[in-house]
Coordinates of C-alpha atoms and ligand atoms in Angstrom, one line a residue:
X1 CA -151.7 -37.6 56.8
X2 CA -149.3 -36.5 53.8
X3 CA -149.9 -33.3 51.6
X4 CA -151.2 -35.8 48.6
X5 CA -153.9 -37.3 50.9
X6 CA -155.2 -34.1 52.3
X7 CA -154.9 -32.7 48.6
X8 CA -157.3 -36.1 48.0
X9 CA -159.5 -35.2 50.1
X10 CA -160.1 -31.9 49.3
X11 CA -160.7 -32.9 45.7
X12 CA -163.3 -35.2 46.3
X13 CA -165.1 -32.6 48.6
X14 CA -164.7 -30.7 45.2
X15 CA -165.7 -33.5 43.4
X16 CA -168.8 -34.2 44.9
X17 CA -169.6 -30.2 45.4
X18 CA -169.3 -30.3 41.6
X19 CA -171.7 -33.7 41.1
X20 CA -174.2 -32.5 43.3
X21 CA -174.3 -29.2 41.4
X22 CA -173.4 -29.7 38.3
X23 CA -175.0 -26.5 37.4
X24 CA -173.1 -23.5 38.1
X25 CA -174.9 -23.3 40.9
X26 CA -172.9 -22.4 44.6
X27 CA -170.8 -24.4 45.6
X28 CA -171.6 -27.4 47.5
X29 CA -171.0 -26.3 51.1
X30 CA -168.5 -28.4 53.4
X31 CA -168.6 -29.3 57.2
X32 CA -165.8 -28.2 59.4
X33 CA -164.7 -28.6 62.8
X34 CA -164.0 -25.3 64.7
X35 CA -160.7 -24.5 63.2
X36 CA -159.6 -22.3 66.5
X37 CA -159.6 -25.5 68.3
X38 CA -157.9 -27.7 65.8
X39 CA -155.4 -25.0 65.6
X40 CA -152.2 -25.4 67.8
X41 CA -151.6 -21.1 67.3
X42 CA -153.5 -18.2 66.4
X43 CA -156.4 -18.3 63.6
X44 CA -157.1 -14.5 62.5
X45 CA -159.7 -12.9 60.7
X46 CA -160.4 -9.3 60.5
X47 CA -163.4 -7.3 61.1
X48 CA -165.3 -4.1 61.1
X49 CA -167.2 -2.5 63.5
X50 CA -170.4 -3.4 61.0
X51 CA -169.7 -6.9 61.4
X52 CA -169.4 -7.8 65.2
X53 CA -172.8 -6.1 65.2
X54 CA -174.4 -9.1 63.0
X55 CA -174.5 -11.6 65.3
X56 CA -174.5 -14.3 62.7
X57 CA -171.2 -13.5 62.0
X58 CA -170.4 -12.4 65.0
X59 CA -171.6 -16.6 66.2
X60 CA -169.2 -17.9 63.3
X61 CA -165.9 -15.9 64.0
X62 CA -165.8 -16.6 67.7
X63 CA -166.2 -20.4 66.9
X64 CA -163.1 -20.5 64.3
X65 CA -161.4 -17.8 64.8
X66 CA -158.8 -16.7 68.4
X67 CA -157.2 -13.5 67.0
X68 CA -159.1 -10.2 65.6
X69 CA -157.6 -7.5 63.5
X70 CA -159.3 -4.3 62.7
X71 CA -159.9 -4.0 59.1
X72 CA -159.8 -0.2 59.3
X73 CA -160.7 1.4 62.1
X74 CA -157.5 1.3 64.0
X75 CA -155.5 3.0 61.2
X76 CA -155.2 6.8 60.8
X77 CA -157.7 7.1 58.1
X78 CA -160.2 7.0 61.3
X79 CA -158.4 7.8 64.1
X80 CA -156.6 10.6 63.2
X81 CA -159.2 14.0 62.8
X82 CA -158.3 17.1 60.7
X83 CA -157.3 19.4 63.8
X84 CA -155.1 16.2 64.8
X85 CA -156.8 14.6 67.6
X86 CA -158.0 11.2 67.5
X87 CA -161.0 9.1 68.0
X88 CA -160.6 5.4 69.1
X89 CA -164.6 4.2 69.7
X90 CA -164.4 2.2 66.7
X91 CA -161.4 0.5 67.8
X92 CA -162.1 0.0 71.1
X93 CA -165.1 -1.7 70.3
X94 CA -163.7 -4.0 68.3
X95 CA -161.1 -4.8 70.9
X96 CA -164.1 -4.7 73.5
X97 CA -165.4 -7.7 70.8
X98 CA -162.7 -10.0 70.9
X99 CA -161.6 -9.8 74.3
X100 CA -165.9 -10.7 75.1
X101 CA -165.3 -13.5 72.7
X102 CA -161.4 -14.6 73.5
X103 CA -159.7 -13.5 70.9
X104 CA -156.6 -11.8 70.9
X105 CA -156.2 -8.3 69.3
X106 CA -154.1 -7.9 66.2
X107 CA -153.2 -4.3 65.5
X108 CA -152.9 -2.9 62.1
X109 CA -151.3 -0.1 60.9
X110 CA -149.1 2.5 62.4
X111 CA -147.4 3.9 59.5
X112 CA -148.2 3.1 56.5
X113 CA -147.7 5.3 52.8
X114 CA -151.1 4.8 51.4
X115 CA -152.6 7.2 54.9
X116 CA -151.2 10.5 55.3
X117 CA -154.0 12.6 57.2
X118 CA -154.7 16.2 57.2
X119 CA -154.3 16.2 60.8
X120 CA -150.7 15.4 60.1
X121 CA -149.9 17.1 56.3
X122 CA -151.3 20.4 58.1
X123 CA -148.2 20.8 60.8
X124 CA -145.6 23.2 59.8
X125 CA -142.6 22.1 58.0
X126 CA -140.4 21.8 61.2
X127 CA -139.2 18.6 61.9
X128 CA -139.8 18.9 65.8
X129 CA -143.4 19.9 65.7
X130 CA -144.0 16.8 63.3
X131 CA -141.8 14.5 64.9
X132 CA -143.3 15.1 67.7
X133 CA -146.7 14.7 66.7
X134 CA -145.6 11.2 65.1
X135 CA -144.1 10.2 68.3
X136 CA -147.2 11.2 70.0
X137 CA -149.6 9.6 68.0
X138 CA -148.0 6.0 68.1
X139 CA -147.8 6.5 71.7
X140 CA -151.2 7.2 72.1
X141 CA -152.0 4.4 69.9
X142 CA -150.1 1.7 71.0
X143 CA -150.3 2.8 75.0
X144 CA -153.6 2.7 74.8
X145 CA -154.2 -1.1 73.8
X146 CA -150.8 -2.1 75.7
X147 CA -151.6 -5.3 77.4
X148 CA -154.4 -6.6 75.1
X149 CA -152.3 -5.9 71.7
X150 CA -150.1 -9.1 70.7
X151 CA -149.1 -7.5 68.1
X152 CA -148.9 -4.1 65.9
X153 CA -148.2 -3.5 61.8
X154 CA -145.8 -0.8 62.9
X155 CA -144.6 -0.4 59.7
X156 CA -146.9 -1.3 56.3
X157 CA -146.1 -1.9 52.9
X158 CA -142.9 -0.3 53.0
X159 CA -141.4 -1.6 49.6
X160 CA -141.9 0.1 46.3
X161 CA -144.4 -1.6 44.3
X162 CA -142.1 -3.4 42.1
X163 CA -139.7 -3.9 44.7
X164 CA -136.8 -0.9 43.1
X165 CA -136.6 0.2 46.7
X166 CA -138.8 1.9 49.3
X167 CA -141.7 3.8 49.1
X168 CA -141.5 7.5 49.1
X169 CA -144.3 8.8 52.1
X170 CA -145.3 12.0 54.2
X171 CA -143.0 10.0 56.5
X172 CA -140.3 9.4 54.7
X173 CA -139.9 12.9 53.1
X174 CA -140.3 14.6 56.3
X175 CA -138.6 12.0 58.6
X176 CA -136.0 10.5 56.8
X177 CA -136.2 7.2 54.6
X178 CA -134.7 4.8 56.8
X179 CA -135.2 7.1 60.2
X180 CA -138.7 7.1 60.1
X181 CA -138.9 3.7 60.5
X182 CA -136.3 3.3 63.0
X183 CA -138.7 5.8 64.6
X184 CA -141.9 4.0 64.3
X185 CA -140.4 0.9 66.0
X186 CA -138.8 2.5 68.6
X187 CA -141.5 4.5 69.8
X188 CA -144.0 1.5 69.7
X189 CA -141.5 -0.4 71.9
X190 CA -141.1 2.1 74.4
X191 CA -144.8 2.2 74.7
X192 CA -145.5 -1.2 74.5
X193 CA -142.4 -3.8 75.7
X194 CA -144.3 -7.0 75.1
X195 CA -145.9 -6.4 72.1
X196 CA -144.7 -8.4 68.8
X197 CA -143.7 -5.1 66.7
X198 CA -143.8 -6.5 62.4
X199 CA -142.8 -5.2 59.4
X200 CA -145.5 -6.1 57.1
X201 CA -146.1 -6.3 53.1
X202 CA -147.7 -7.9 50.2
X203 CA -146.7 -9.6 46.9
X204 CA -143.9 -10.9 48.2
X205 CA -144.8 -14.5 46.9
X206 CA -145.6 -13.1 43.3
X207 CA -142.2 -10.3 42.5
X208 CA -139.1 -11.6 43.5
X209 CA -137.6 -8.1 43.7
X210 CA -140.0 -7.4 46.4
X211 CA -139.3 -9.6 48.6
X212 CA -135.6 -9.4 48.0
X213 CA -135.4 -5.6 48.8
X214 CA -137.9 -6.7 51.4
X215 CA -135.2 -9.5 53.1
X216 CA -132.9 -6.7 52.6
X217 CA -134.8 -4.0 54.5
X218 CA -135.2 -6.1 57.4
X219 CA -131.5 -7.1 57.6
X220 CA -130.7 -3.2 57.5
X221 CA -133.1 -2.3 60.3
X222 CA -132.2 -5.6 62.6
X223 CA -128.1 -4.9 62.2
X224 CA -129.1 -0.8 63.1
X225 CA -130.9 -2.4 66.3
X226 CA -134.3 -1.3 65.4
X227 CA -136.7 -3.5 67.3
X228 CA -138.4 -5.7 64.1
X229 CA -139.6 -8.8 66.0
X230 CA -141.8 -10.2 64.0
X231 CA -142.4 -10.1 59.9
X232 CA -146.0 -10.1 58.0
X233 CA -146.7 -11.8 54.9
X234 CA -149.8 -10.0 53.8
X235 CA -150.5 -12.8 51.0
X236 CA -153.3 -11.3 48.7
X237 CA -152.9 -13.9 46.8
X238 CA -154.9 -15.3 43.5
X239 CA -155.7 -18.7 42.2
X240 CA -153.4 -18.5 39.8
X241 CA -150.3 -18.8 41.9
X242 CA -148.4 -22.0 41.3
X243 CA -147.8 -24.7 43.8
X244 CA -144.8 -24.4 45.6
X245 CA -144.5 -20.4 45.5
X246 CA -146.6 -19.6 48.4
X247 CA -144.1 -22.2 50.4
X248 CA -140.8 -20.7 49.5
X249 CA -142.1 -17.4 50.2
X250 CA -142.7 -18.5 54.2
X251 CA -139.2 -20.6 54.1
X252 CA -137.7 -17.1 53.0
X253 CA -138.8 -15.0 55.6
X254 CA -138.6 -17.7 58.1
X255 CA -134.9 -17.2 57.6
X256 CA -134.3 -14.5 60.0
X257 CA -135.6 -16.6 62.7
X258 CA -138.5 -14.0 63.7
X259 CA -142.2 -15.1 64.4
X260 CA -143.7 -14.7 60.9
X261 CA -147.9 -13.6 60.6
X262 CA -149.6 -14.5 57.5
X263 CA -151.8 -11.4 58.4
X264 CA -154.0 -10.7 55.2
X265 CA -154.7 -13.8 53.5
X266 CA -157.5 -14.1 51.1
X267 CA -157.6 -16.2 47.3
X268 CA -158.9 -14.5 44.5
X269 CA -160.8 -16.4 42.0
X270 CA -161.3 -13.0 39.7
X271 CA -158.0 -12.2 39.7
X272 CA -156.9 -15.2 38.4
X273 CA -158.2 -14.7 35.1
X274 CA -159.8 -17.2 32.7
X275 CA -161.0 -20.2 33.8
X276 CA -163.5 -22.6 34.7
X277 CA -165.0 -21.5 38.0
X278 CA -164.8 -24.9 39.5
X279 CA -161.4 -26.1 38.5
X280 CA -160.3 -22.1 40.2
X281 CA -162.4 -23.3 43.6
X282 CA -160.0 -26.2 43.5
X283 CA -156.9 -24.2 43.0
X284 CA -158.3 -21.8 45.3
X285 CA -158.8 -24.9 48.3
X286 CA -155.0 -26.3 47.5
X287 CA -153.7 -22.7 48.0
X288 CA -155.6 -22.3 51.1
X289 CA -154.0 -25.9 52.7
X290 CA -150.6 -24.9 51.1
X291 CA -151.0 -22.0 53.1
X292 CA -151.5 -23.4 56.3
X293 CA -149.3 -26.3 55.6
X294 CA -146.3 -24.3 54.7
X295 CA -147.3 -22.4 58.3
X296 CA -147.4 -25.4 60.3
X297 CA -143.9 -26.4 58.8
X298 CA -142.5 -23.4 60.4
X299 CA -140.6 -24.0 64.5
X300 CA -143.5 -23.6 66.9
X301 CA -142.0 -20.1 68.3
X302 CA -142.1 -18.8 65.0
X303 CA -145.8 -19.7 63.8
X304 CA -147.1 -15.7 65.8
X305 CA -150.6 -16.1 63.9
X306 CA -152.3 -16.9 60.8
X307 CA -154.6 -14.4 59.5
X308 CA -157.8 -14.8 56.8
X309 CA -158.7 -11.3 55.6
X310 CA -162.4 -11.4 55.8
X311 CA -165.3 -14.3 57.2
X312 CA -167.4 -14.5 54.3
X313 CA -166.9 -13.3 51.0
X314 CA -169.3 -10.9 50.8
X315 CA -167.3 -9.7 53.9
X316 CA -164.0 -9.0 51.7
X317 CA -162.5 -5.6 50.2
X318 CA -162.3 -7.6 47.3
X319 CA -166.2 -7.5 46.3
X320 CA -165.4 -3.6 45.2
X321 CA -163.1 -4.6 42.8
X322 CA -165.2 -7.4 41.1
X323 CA -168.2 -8.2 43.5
X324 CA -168.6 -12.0 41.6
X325 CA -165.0 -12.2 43.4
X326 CA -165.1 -15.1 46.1
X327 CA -161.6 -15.0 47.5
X328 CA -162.6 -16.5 51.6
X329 CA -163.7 -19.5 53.6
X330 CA -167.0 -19.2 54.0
X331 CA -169.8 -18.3 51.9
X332 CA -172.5 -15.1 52.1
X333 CA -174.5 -17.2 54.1
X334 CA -171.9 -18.1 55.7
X335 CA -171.2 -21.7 54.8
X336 CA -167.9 -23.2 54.8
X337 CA -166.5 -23.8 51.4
X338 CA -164.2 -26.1 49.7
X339 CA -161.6 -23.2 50.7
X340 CA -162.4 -24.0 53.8
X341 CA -161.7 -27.5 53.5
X342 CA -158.2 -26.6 52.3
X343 CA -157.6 -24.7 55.5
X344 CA -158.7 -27.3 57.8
X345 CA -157.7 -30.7 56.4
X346 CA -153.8 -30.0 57.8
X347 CA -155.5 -29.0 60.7
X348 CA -157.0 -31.7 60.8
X349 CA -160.7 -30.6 61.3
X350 CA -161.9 -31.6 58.1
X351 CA -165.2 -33.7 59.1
X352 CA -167.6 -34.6 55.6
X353 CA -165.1 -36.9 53.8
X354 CA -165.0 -39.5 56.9
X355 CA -168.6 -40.0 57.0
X356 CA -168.3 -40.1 53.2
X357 CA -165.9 -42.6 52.9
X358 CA -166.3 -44.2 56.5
X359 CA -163.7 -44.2 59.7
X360 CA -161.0 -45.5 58.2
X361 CA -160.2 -42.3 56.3
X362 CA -161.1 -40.4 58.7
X363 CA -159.1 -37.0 59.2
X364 CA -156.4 -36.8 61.5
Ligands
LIG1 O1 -167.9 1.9 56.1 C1 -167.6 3.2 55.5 C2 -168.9 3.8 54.9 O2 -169.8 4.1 56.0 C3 -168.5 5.1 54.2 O3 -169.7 5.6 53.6 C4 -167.4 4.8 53.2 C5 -167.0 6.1 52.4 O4 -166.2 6.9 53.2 O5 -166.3 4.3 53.8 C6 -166.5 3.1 54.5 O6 -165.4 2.6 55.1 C7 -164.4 2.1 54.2 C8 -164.0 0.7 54.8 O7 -162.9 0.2 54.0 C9 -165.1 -0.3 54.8 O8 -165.5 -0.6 53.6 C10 -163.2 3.0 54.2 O9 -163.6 4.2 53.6 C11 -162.1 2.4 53.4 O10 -160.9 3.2 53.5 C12 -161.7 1.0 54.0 O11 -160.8 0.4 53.2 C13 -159.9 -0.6 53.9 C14 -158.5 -0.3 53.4 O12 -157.6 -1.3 53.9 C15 -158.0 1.0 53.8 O13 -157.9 1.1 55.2 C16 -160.4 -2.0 53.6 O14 -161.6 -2.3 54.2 C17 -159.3 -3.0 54.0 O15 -159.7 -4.3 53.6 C18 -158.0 -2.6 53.5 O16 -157.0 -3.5 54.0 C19 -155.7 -3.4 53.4 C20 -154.7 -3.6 54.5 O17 -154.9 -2.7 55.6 C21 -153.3 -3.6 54.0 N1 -153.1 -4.5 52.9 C22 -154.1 -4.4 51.8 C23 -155.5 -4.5 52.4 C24 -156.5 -4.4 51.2 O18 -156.4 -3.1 50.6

């Protein structure tokens, strides 16, 4: 089926959502198939510790989803303690959770700007007794879910903001700028040789700059030998994006040959400003299947995973920053949306429109 058709079909799930409730009422929920099994690589969602103990959701991210990423419990902000030891029950629960429901754990984030603990700002100036403790907590992190990991964040959001270089961090000022990335990756390789190690960052479809000084980044550490095998489009996207970015974004990285993860993506309605809500949901649904179609253009060996940042929108770090904000696939109640629809029609595991429109249009 080509793009136009599964755009089609989206629409007229759209369409009839918006006859059926003309109102501003929810949107009209769609059926899907289980997208895990439609998918021909790894679906992703992330999760909480609060959230694999609600069953309900709990029921619907082990029937679409084969790959789990902690949401926040595997980083440093609750790991790391203030007299520097760590704590992983969180963590391990969740990777307890996806390996009971046969998922594959994603892990997110070794070193990342925005977390600098008091565990670590406490040690002395030194270099060696910091280093040391750097070395010893990505050890420690990445030993300890060697075998069950397919992949770590090693490095996060390592560009500037408006892409005029690299972030300054307690890492970078007491490591070095480029050396504490070097760092990062070889440590996590040496304590983990089968993990997929990425570099991983956000607005790279929306500032050109970024992603440039991104491309450039990753050519500097792969020509130094640094062990980078596999990049992270974070995609925090909004519905305001035009067609065709998202795409050339993927083609971009894609470049380098390295197993790309579209590892955060969510669709903001809210943040894309002004508009009527239903003509957003729509832009929101083709963003979703450009998305995934842009993915499935990428060589088999280079599609690693593709990641939705949240189950259900009431799920999503979004809600704090405008809780009308729907930005995922599936409703509070957890009912698949025309987002949803968007995601599965190039899968193929879009079910309504046939029976609307009888088996001769069926999905494929
Ligand atoms: O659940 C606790 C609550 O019990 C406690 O009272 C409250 C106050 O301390 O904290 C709550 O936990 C918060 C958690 O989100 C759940 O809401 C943490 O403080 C808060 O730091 C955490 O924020 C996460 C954030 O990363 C920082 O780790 C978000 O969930 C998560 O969606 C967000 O994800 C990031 C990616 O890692 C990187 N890309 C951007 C993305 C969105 O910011």
């Amino acid at each position: 089926m080509n793009v136009l058709d599964r755009r089609t079909l989206i629409g007229a799930a759209l369409a009839l959502g918006a006859c059926e409730s003309a109102a501003q009422g929810p949107p009209v929920p769609v059926e899907i198939g289980p997208l895990r099994a439609a998918a021909p690589f790894p679906l992703g969602v992330c999760a909480q510790v609060s959230h694999i103990e609600d069953p309900e959701w709990a029921r619907l991210a082990a029937t679409h989803f084969s790959q789990l990423t902690p949401e926040w419990e595997m980083k440093m902000e609750y790991v790391v303690q203030p007299d520097g030891g760590f704590r992983f029950d969180r963590a391990d629960r969740l990777a307890a959770f996806a390996r009971a429901a046969r998922m594959r754990l994603y892990c997110t984030t070794l070193i990342w700007y925005a977390q600098r603990p008091e565990g670590f700002e406490k040690l002395d100036e030194s270099r060696t007794s910091f280093g040391r403790a750097y070395d010893n907590y990505i050890t420690a992190m990445v030993g300890r879910y060697r075998g069950q990991a397919a992949g770590w964040d090693v490095v996060n959001e390592a560009v500037a903001e408006d892409g005029r270089g690299w972030r300054e961090s307690l890492w970078a000022s007491r490591l070095g700028d480029f050396d504490h990335m070097r760092r990062a990756f070889e440590v996590a390789r040496a304590a983990d040789p089968d993990a997929v190690l990425f570099l991983n960052d956000y607005n790279l479809e929306t500032i050109p700059r970024k992603l440039d000084t991104f491309q450039r980044l990753v050519e500097r550490l792969l020509n130094a030998g640094v062990p980078v095998t596999g990049l992270g489009c974070q995609s925090h996207i909004d519905a305001s994006l035009p067609s065709g970015t998202y795409t050339r974004t993927i083609q971009a990285l894609a470049r380098f040959g390295l197993p790309i993860h579209v590892s955060e993506l969510d669709v903001s309605i809210v943040r894309a400003g002004r508009g009527q809500r239903r003509a957003l949901e729509e832009r929101q649904a083709g963003l979703y299947a450009e998305a995934m179609e842009a993915f499935m253009e990428l060589p088999a060996p280079q599609r690693f995973a593709f990641t939705v940042w949240g189950l259900r929108d009431r799920d999503s770090w979004l809600k704090r920053e405008n809780a009308s904000d729907t930005p995922l696939l599936f409703d509070d109640l957890g009912r698949a949306k025309a987002a949803a629809a968007g995601l599965a029609a190039p899968l193929g595991a879009l079910q309504p429109l046939a029976s609307l429109y009888g088996n001769e249009n069926r999905a494929t």
